[in-house]
Coordinates of C-alpha atoms (C1' of nucleotides) in Angstrom, one line a residue:
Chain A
X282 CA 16.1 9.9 30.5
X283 CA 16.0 7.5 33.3
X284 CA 13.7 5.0 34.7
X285 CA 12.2 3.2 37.5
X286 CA 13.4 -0.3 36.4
X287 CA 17.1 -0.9 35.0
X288 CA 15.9 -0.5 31.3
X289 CA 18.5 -1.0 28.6
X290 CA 17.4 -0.1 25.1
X291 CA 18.6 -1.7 21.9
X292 CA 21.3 -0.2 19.5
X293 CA 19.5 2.2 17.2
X294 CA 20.6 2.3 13.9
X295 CA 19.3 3.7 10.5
X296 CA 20.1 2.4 7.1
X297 CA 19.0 3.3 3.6
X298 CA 17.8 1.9 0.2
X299 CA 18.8 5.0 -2.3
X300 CA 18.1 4.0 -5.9
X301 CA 18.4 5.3 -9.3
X302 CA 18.3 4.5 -12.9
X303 CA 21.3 4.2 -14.4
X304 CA 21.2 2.9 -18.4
X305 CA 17.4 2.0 -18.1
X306 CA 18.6 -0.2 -14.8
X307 CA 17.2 0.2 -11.7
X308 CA 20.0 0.5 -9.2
X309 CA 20.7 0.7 -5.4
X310 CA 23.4 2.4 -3.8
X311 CA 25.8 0.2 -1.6
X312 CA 29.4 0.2 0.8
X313 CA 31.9 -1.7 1.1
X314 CA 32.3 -2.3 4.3
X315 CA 36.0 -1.7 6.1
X316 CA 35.7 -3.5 9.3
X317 CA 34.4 -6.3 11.4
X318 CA 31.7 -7.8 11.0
X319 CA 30.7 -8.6 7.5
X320 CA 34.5 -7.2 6.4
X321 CA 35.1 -6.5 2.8
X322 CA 31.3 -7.2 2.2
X323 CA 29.0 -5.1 0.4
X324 CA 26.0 -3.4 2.5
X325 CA 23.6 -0.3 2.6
X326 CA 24.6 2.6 3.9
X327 CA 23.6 3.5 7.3
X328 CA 24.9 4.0 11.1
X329 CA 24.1 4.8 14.6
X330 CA 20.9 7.1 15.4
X331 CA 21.9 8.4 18.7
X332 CA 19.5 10.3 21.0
X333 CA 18.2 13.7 20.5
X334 CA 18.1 13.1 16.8
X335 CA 14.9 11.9 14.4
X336 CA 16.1 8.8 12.9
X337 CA 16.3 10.6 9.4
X338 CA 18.3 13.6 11.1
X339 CA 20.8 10.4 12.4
X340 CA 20.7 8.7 8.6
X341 CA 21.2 12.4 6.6
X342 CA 24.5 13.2 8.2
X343 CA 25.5 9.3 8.1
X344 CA 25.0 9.5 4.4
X345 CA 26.4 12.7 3.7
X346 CA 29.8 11.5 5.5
X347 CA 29.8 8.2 4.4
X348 CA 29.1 8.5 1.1
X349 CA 28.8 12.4 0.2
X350 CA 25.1 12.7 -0.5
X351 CA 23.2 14.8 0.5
X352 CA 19.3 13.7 1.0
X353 CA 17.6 16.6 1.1
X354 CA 20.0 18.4 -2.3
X355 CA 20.2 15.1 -4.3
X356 CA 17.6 13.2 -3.5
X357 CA 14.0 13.4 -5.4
X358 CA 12.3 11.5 -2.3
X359 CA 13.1 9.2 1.2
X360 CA 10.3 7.6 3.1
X361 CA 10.4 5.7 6.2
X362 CA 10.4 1.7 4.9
X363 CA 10.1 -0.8 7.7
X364 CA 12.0 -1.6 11.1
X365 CA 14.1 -4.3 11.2
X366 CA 14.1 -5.9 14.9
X367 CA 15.1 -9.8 14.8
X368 CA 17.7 -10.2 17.6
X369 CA 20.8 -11.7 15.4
X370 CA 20.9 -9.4 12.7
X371 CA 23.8 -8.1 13.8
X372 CA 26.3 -10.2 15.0
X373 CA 27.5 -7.9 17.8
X374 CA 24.4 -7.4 19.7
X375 CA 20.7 -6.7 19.4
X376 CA 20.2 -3.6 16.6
X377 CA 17.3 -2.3 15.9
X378 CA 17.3 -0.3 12.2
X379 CA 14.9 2.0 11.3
X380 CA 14.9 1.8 7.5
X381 CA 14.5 4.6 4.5
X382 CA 14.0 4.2 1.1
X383 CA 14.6 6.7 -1.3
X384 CA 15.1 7.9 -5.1
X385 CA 17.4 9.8 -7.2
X386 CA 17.9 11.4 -10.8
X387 CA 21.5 11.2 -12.0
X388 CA 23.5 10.9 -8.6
X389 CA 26.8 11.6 -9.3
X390 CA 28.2 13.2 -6.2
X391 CA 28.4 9.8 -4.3
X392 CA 32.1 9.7 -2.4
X393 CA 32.6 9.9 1.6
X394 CA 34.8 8.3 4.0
X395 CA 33.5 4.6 2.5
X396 CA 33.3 3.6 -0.7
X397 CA 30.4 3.1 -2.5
X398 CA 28.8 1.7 -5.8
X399 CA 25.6 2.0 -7.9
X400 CA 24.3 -2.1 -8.5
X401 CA 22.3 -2.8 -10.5
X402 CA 19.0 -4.4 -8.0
X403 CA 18.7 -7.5 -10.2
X404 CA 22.0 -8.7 -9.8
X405 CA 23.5 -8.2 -6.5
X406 CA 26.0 -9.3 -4.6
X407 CA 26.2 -11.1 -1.3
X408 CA 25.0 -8.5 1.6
X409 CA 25.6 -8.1 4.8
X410 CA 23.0 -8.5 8.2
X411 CA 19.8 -9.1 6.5
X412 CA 20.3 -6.1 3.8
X413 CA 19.3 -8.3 1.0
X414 CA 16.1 -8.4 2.8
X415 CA 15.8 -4.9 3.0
X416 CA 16.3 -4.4 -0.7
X417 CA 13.9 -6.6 -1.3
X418 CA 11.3 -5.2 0.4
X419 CA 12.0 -1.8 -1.0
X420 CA 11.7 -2.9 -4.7
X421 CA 8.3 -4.4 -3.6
X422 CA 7.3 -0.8 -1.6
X423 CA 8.7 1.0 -4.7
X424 CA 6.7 -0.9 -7.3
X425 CA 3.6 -0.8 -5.4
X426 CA 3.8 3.5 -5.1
X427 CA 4.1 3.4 -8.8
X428 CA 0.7 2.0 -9.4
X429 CA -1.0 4.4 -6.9
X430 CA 1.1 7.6 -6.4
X431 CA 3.4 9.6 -7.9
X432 CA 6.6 7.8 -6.7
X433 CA 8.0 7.8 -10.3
X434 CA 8.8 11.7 -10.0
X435 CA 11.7 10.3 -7.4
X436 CA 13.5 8.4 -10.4
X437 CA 13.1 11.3 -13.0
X438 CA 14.5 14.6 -13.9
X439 CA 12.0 17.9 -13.1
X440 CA 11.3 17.6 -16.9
X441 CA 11.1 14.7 -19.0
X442 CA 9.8 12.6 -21.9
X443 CA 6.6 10.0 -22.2
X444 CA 9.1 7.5 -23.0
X445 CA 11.9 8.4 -20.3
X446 CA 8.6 8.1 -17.9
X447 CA 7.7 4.6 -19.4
X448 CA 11.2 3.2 -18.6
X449 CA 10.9 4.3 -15.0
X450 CA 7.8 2.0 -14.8
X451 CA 9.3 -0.9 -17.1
X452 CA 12.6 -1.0 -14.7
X453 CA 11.1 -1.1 -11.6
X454 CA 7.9 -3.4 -12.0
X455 CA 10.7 -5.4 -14.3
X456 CA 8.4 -5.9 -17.4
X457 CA 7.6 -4.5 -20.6
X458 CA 4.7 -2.1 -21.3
X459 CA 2.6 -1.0 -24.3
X460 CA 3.6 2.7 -25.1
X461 CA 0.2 3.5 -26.3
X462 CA -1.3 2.6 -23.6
X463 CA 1.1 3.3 -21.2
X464 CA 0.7 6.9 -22.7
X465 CA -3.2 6.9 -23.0
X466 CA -3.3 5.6 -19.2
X467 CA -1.1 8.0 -17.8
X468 CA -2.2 11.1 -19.7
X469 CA -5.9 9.8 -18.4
X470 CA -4.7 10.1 -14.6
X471 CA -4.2 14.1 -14.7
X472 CA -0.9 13.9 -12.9
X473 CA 1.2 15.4 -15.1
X474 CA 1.1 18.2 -18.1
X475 CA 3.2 19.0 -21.2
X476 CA 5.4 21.9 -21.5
X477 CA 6.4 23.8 -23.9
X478 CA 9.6 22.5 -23.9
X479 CA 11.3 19.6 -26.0
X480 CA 14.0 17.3 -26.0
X481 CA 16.5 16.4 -28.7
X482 CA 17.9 13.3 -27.5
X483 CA 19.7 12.5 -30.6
X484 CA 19.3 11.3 -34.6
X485 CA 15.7 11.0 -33.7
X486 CA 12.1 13.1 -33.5
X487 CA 12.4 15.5 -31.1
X488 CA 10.4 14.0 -27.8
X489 CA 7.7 16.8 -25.6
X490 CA 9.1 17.6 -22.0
X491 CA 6.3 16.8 -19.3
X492 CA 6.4 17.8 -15.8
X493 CA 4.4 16.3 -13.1
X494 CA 1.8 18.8 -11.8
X495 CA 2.8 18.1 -8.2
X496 CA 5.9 18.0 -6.6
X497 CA 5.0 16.6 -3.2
X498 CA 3.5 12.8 -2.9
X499 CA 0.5 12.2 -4.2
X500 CA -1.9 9.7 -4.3
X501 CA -4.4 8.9 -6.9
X502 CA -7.8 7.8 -6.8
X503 CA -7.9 5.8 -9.4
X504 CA -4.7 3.6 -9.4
X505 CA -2.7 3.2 -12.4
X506 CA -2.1 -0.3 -14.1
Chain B
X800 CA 27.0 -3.8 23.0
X801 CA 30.0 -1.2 23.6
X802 CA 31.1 1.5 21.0
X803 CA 34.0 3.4 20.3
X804 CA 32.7 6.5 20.9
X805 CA 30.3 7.3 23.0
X806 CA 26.9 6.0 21.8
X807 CA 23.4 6.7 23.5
X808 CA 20.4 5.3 21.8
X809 CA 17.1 6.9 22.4
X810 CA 14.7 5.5 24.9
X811 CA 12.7 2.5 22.6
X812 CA 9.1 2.1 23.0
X813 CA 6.2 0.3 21.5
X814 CA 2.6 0.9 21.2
X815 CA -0.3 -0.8 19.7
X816 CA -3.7 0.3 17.6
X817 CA -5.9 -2.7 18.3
X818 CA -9.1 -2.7 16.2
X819 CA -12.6 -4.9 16.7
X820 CA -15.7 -4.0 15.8
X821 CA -18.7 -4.1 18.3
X822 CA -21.9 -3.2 17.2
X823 CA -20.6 -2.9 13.6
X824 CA -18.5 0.2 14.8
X825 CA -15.2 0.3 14.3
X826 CA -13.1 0.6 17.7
X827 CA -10.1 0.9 19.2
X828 CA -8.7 -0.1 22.9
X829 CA -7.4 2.8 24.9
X830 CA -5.9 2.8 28.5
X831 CA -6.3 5.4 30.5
X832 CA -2.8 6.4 32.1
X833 CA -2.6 6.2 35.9
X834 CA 0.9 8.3 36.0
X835 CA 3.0 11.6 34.6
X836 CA 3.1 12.1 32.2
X837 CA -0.3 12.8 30.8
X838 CA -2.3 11.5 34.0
X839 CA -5.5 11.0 33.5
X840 CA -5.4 10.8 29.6
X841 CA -6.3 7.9 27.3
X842 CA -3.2 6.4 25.5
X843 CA -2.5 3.4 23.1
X844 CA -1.8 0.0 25.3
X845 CA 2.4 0.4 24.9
X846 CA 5.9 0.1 26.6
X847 CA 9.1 0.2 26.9
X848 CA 11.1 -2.4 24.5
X849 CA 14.2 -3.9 25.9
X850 CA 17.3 -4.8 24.3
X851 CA 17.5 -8.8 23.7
X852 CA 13.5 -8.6 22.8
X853 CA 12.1 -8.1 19.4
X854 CA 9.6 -5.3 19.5
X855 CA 6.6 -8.0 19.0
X856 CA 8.1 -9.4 22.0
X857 CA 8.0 -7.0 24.0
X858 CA 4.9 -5.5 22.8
X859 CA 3.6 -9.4 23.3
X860 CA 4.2 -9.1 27.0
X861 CA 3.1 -5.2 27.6
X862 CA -0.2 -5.9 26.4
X863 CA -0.6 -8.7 28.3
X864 CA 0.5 -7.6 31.4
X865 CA -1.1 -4.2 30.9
X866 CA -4.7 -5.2 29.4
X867 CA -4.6 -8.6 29.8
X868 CA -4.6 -9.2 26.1
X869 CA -2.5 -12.0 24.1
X870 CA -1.9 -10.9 21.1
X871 CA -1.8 -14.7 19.9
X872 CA -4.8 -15.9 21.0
X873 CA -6.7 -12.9 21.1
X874 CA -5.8 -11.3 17.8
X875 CA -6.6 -12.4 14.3
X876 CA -3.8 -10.1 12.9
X877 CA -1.0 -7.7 13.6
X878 CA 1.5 -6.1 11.2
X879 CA 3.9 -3.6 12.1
X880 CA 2.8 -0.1 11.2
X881 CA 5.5 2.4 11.4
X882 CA 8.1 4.0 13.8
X883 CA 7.2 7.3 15.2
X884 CA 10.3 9.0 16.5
X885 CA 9.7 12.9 16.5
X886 CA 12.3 14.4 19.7
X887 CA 9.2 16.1 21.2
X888 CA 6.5 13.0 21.6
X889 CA 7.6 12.1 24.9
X890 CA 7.6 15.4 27.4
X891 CA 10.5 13.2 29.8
X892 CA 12.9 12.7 26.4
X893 CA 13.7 11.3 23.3
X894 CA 11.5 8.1 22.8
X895 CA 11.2 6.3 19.6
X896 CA 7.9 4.0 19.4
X897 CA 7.4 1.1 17.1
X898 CA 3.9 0.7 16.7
X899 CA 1.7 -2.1 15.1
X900 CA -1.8 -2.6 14.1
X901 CA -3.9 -5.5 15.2
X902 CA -7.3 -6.9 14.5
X903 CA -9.5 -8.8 16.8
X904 CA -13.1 -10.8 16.7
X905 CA -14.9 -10.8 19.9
X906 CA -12.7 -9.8 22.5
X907 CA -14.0 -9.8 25.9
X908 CA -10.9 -10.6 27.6
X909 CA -9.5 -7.6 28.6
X910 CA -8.3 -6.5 32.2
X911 CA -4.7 -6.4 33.2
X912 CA -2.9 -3.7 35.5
X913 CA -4.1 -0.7 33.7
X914 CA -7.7 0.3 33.1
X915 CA -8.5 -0.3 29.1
X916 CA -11.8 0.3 27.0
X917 CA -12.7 -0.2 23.3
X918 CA -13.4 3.4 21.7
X919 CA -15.4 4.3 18.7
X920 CA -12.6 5.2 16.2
X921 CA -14.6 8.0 14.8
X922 CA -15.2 9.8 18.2
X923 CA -12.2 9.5 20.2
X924 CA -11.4 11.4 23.3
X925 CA -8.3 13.6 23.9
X926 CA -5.4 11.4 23.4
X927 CA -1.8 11.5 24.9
X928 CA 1.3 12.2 23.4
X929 CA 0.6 11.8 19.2
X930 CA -1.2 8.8 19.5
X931 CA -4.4 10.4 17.8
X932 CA -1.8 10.5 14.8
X933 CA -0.8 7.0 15.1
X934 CA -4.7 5.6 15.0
X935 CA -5.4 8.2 12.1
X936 CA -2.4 6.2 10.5
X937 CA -3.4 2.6 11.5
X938 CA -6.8 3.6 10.0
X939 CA -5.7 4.7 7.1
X940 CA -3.3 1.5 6.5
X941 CA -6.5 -0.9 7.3
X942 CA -8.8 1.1 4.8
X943 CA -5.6 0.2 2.4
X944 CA -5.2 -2.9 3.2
X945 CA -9.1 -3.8 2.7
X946 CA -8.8 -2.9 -1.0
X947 CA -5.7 -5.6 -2.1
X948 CA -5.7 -8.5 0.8
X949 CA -7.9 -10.5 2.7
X950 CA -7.3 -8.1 5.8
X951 CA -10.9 -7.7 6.5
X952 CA -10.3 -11.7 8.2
X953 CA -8.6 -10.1 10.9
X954 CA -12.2 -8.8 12.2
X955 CA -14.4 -11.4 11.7
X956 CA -15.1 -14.6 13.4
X957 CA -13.5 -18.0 11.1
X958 CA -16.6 -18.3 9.8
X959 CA -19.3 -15.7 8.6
X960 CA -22.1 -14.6 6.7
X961 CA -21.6 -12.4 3.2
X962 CA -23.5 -9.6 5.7
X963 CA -21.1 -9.3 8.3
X964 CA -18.3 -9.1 5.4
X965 CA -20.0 -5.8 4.2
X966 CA -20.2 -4.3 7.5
X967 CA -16.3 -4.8 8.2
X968 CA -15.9 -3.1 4.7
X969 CA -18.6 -0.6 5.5
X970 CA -17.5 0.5 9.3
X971 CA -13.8 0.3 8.0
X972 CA -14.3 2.3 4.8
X973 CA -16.6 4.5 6.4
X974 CA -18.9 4.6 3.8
X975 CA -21.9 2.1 2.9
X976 CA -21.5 -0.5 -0.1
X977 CA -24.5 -1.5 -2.8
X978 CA -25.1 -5.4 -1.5
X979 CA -25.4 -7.0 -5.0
X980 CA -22.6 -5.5 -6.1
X981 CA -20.5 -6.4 -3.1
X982 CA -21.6 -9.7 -3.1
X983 CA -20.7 -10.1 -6.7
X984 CA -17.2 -8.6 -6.6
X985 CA -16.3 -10.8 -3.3
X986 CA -17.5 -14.2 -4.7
X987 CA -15.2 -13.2 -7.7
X988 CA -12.2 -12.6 -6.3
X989 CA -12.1 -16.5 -4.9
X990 CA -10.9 -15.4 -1.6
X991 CA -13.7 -16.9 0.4
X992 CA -15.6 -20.3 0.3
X993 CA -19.2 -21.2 1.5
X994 CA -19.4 -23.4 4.0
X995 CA -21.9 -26.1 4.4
X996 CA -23.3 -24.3 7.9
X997 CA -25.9 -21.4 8.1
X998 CA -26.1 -18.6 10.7
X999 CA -29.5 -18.3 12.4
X1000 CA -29.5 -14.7 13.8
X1001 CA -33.1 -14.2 14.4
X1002 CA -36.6 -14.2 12.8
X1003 CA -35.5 -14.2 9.9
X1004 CA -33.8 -16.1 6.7
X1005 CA -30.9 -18.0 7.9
X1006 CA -27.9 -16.6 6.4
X1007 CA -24.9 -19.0 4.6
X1008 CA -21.4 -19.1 6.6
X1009 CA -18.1 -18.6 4.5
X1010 CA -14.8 -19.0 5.7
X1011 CA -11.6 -17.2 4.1
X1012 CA -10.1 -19.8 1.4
X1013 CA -6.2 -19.2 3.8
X1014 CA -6.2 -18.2 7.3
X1015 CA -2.7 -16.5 6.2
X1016 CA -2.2 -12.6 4.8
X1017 CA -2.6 -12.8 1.0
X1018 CA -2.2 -9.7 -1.4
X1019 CA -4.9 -10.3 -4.3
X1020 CA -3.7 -9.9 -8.0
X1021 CA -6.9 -7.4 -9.0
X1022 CA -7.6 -5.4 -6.0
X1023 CA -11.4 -5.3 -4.3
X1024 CA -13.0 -1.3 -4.4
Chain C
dG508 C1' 17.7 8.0 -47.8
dC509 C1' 18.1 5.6 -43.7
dA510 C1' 18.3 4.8 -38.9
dA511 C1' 16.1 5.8 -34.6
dA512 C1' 12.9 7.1 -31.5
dA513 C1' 8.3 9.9 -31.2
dG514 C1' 3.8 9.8 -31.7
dT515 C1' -0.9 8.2 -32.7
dG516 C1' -6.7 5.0 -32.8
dT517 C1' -9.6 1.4 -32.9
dT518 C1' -11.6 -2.8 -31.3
dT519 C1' -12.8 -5.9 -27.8
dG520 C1' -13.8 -7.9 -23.3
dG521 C1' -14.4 -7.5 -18.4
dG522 C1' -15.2 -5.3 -14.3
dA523 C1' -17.6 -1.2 -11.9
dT524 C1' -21.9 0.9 -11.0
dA525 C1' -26.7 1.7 -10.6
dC526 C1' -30.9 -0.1 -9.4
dA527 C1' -35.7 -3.2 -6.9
dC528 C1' -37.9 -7.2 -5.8
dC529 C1' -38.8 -12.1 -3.9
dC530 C1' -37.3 -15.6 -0.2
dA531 C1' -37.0 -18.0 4.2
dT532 C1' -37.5 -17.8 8.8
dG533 C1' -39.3 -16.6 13.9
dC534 C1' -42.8 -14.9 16.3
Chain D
dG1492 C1' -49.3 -12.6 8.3
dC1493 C1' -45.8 -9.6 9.2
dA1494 C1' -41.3 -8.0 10.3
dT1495 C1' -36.5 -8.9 9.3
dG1496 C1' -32.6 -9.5 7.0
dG1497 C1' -31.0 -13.0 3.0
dG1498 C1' -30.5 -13.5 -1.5
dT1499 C1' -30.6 -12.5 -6.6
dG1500 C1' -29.9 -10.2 -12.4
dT1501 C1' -29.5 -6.8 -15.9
dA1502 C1' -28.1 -2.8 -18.5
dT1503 C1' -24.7 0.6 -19.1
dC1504 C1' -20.2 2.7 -19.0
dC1505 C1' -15.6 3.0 -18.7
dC1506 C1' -11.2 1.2 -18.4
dA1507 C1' -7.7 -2.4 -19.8
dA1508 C1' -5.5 -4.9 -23.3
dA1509 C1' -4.1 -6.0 -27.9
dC1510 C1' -2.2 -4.5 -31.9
dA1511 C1' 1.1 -1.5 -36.4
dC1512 C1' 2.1 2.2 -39.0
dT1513 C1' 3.4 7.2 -39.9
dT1514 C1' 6.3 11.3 -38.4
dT1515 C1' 10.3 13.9 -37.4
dT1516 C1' 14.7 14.5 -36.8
dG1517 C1' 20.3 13.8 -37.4
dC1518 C1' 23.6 12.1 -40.1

DNA sequence: GCAAAAGTGTTTGGGATACACCCATGC
DNA sequence: GCATGGGTGTATCCCAAACACTTTTGC
């Protein structure tokens, strides 16, 4: 492509916010980073998004080399988040990131050409660029889905319990719930149905497997909690 | 900003879905494009974005130069929308657009270097490139964005009557609204204050003038609708 | 039998909805 | 005095919140 004026675009990059629960924690998947700048520091995973690509083309085969995982196989659900634009953010020159957020169920295949690390989203360490800012605003973009969509299906297995469900909600809007009428509520909202399945999770009552009804994104009239 | 391999970034663009209402329709500013491609067409108000600008920035200076419209002093409200970056939207190549949503009261002051009119958002003309998607989108968001902030600001003058209120709510939404109820639910959420002015609009009772309680975006605890 | 999680109902308060008439002004 | 929009109240229903005990299993 080329224009009438010189015209210089920015650096495009993509970066992502990949979460799962890990030991009723919410967590978010991050690199170490092995070079200059922000050295040694901890970051989101992301890259260049060259030309000729979507930017979601550009982050799947970033993440699938850099850290092994394949979006489409191992994650539940990606949207685009926000784009990031503020000229410093990256010490090397103006870099504009297109951001994705996305959930997982029991990620395990995580190991590419960086190293990474689940953390737990409450107790982070010091990021690099503004990727603490990122996070941030994908916990809020998270916890607002619950209430009004589906999103929890992204942080769950295909088949799970009432109170496996209820801890997806409890980790991510960080606070306790009622059980009956978390229960009551969500059985009220039609969006998911029993099956005739169970699980035996241990020295315990056996607990009904649900499934959600969908599995694309939905959103619901009536908003929940 | 040099790379160690070869790194192209796709052309970056911005465009803008700028909302007012006139005659208590809801409406949208359109340019009609004077070159390829799409001569002839209507369009969103939009350009390239440099490197070295944010994508406000540069949208700031588009809009102005294009339709003589300052997004500061004209506009009550913008907030970025989302980033549109499909390989086919441009016929010439690989253009990724930022886009934002704005609001406006009023605004008469349009006229730059390309010829730009307000368009009923409900009965919009053939539109180039996928910027019928784009407005579908920004309408979409608004509608949201009615329901849990104090968005509906962004259309009306600093100071109004309960009446005009409704209509934002009702040409936004789409749909009409029970007055009494309105009224009710508004004055309860303790958004707005009265003011000690009136509005006389005509032969008939003289309205009271509210004001919005902050002239900032707020997200409201218990959401309106 | 005991530990551990599953499962279950009722009461209460507040907001959502539906609905119709009088009020203040200009002309 | 009449046309025009401004302004107001009540009854009903449903959802949200608070709250504690019994059931089923593994060991």
């Amino acid at each position: 492509m080329h224009y009438k004026q010189a015209y210089k675009p920015p650096t495009l990059t993509v970066d992502a916010v990949l979460f799962q629960l890990v030991d009723d924690q919410l967590m978010v998947l991050l690199t170490r980073r092995a070079e200059e700048p922000f050295k040694g520091e901890w970051a989101l995973p992301g890259g260049y998004s060259p030309e000729g690509q979507t930017t979601i083309q550009a982050l799947a085969s970033i993440v699938k080399r850099k850290v092994g995982l394949d979006i489409t196989a191992d994650l539940r659900y990606i949207e685009q988040l926000y784009t990031f634009d503020t000229i410093a953010r990256d010490p090397r020159g103006h870099a504009v990131s297109v951001t994705y957020m996305g959930c997982g169920y029991a990620i395990t295949t995580v190991g590419g050409s960086q190293f990474a690390e689940w953390h737990p989203v409450d107790q982070l360490p010091t990021l690099a660029y503004d990727h603490a800012d990122i996070i941030a605003y994908a916990r809020e973009r998270l916890s607002a889905k619950l209430a009004y969509t589906n999103a929890a299906m992204g942080l769950l297995d295909k088949k799970f319990t009432l109170s496996q469900l209820q801890t997806v909600y409890e980790a991510v809007l960080g606070r306790e719930l009622d059980k009956r009428n978390f229960r009551k509520k969500f059985l009220n909202l039609e969006l998911i149905r029993e099956t005739s399945e169970v699980w035996k999770g241990g020295a315990h009552r056996p607990a009904k497997l649900y499934a959600f009804n969908s599995d694309s994104p939905e959103t619901l009239s009536r908003s929940f909690d």
